[in-house]
């Protein structure tokens, strides 16, 4: 948690408290709720009603959770770790606990079930304050930005998630299923969950280590492949920032520390293929070979060479 994130978290808590206080005291925020509700946007612009009925599904917890979990499950398989799915699970757990407790605790009725004009409709058995669709859109799509691997992707996905959550919240107001204050509190509730995720990272790392230990133990018992062993890096690779792995935990679970580091110099010397050592003899121990002797090994089928025969033809000698 950086200093900026601490300030954002504290500011969002203050906004959350001010929205709840404004609704409880039936302030001008409640007046705005009733004005928008009586305006009935779905009757003012009926042409987009069918499209927004489908668009609002982007904030519905079931379909969005399944879609994002499928994508993150594929990432877990590619990266050989459980971190993406654990982040999604922890985020949804915090969302359900905090938003669900607020809904049940304040029991506000929605616009379609309101009883008295101008009242805040609190503690009447409702469950729409804060907006679950809005908070879920912030968290579910925000998790993808949280898990982005590069700063550029994180910025792009953050903008997409923010626009998606904004659209889902305004759609619920258009359809008349939520008050404006419900949507405002839903945005704050979802943002609080996202800002609190870094505090949960140590717990997620602990859970991942235990789960991976159980996985490798079961796989070994079923006769599967053994647990991978980290390859030691060369001293030059360590100084250049080569990615490392170390064994931690009671069961020696492998945890990745750093990946895709620059300056890789090739394979470590320990991983080079080598041949078994062969005995070498000193020069003095080798069999001497004289300049006049033959270097060819003796062969049974080869006739020995004889001295050349010299004949004299018309005063000249000719060898045969």
PDB file of N, CA and C in Angstrom, residues 141-142 144-146 148-164:
ATOM      1  N   UNK A 141     -14.587  -6.110 -12.997  1.00  0.00           N
ATOM      2  CA  UNK A 141     -13.753  -5.632 -14.105  1.00  0.00           C
ATOM      3  C   UNK A 141     -12.499  -4.932 -13.593  1.00  0.00           C
ATOM      4  N   UNK A 142     -12.551  -4.412 -12.378  1.00  0.00           N
ATOM      5  CA  UNK A 142     -11.348  -3.816 -11.806  1.00  0.00           C
ATOM      6  C   UNK A 142     -10.277  -4.836 -11.485  1.00  0.00           C
ATOM      7  N   UNK A 144      -9.382  -7.285 -13.343  1.00  0.00           N
ATOM      8  CA  UNK A 144      -8.575  -7.476 -14.553  1.00  0.00           C
ATOM      9  C   UNK A 144      -7.501  -6.394 -14.671  1.00  0.00           C
ATOM     10  N   UNK A 145      -7.858  -5.154 -14.317  1.00  0.00           N
ATOM     11  CA  UNK A 145      -6.851  -4.090 -14.325  1.00  0.00           C
ATOM     12  C   UNK A 145      -5.824  -4.307 -13.220  1.00  0.00           C
ATOM     13  N   UNK A 146      -6.266  -4.791 -12.069  1.00  0.00           N
ATOM     14  CA  UNK A 146      -5.362  -5.040 -10.936  1.00  0.00           C
ATOM     15  C   UNK A 146      -4.327  -6.096 -11.300  1.00  0.00           C
ATOM     16  N   UNK A 148      -3.199  -6.763 -14.365  1.00  0.00           N
ATOM     17  CA  UNK A 148      -2.514  -6.480 -15.625  1.00  0.00           C
ATOM     18  C   UNK A 148      -1.005  -6.598 -15.437  1.00  0.00           C
ATOM     19  N   UNK A 149      -0.315  -7.046 -16.480  1.00  0.00           N
ATOM     20  CA  UNK A 149       1.116  -7.335 -16.366  1.00  0.00           C
ATOM     21  C   UNK A 149       2.001  -6.159 -16.740  1.00  0.00           C
ATOM     22  N   UNK A 150       1.461  -5.141 -17.394  1.00  0.00           N
ATOM     23  CA  UNK A 150       2.256  -3.970 -17.777  1.00  0.00           C
ATOM     24  C   UNK A 150       1.523  -2.701 -17.356  1.00  0.00           C
ATOM     25  N   UNK A 151       2.236  -1.608 -17.115  1.00  0.00           N
ATOM     26  CA  UNK A 151       1.569  -0.350 -16.738  1.00  0.00           C
ATOM     27  C   UNK A 151       0.587   0.149 -17.793  1.00  0.00           C
ATOM     28  N   UNK A 152       0.924  -0.013 -19.073  1.00  0.00           N
ATOM     29  CA  UNK A 152       0.024   0.459 -20.123  1.00  0.00           C
ATOM     30  C   UNK A 152      -1.285  -0.315 -20.109  1.00  0.00           C
ATOM     31  N   UNK A 153      -1.202  -1.626 -19.999  1.00  0.00           N
ATOM     32  CA  UNK A 153      -2.428  -2.438 -19.931  1.00  0.00           C
ATOM     33  C   UNK A 153      -3.233  -2.106 -18.686  1.00  0.00           C
ATOM     34  N   UNK A 154      -2.535  -1.839 -17.584  1.00  0.00           N
ATOM     35  CA  UNK A 154      -3.254  -1.500 -16.351  1.00  0.00           C
ATOM     36  C   UNK A 154      -4.032  -0.196 -16.517  1.00  0.00           C
ATOM     37  N   UNK A 155      -3.426   0.788 -17.162  1.00  0.00           N
ATOM     38  CA  UNK A 155      -4.132   2.054 -17.363  1.00  0.00           C
ATOM     39  C   UNK A 155      -5.339   1.877 -18.288  1.00  0.00           C
ATOM     40  N   UNK A 156      -5.128   1.142 -19.372  1.00  0.00           N
ATOM     41  CA  UNK A 156      -6.221   0.937 -20.325  1.00  0.00           C
ATOM     42  C   UNK A 156      -7.374   0.180 -19.670  1.00  0.00           C
ATOM     43  N   UNK A 157      -7.057  -0.904 -18.973  1.00  0.00           N
ATOM     44  CA  UNK A 157      -8.108  -1.688 -18.329  1.00  0.00           C
ATOM     45  C   UNK A 157      -8.772  -0.918 -17.193  1.00  0.00           C
ATOM     46  N   UNK A 158      -8.038  -0.054 -16.520  1.00  0.00           N
ATOM     47  CA  UNK A 158      -8.647   0.762 -15.469  1.00  0.00           C
ATOM     48  C   UNK A 158      -9.682   1.718 -16.055  1.00  0.00           C
ATOM     49  N   UNK A 159      -9.351   2.324 -17.185  1.00  0.00           N
ATOM     50  CA  UNK A 159     -10.308   3.229 -17.841  1.00  0.00           C
ATOM     51  C   UNK A 159     -11.529   2.453 -18.319  1.00  0.00           C
ATOM     52  N   UNK A 160     -11.298   1.277 -18.913  1.00  0.00           N
ATOM     53  CA  UNK A 160     -12.424   0.464 -19.395  1.00  0.00           C
ATOM     54  C   UNK A 160     -13.315   0.032 -18.236  1.00  0.00           C
ATOM     55  N   UNK A 161     -12.697  -0.403 -17.120  1.00  0.00           N
ATOM     56  CA  UNK A 161     -13.480  -0.825 -15.959  1.00  0.00           C
ATOM     57  C   UNK A 161     -14.270   0.342 -15.370  1.00  0.00           C
ATOM     58  N   UNK A 162     -13.654   1.530 -15.311  1.00  0.00           N
ATOM     59  CA  UNK A 162     -14.356   2.699 -14.764  1.00  0.00           C
ATOM     60  C   UNK A 162     -15.546   3.088 -15.646  1.00  0.00           C
ATOM     61  N   UNK A 163     -15.342   3.088 -16.963  1.00  0.00           N
ATOM     62  CA  UNK A 163     -16.450   3.431 -17.859  1.00  0.00           C
ATOM     63  C   UNK A 163     -17.555   2.383 -17.794  1.00  0.00           C
ATOM     64  N   UNK A 164     -17.155   1.107 -17.688  1.00  0.00           N
ATOM     65  CA  UNK A 164     -18.168   0.057 -17.575  1.00  0.00           C
ATOM     66  C   UNK A 164     -18.983   0.181 -16.303  1.00  0.00           C
TER      67      UNK A 164
END
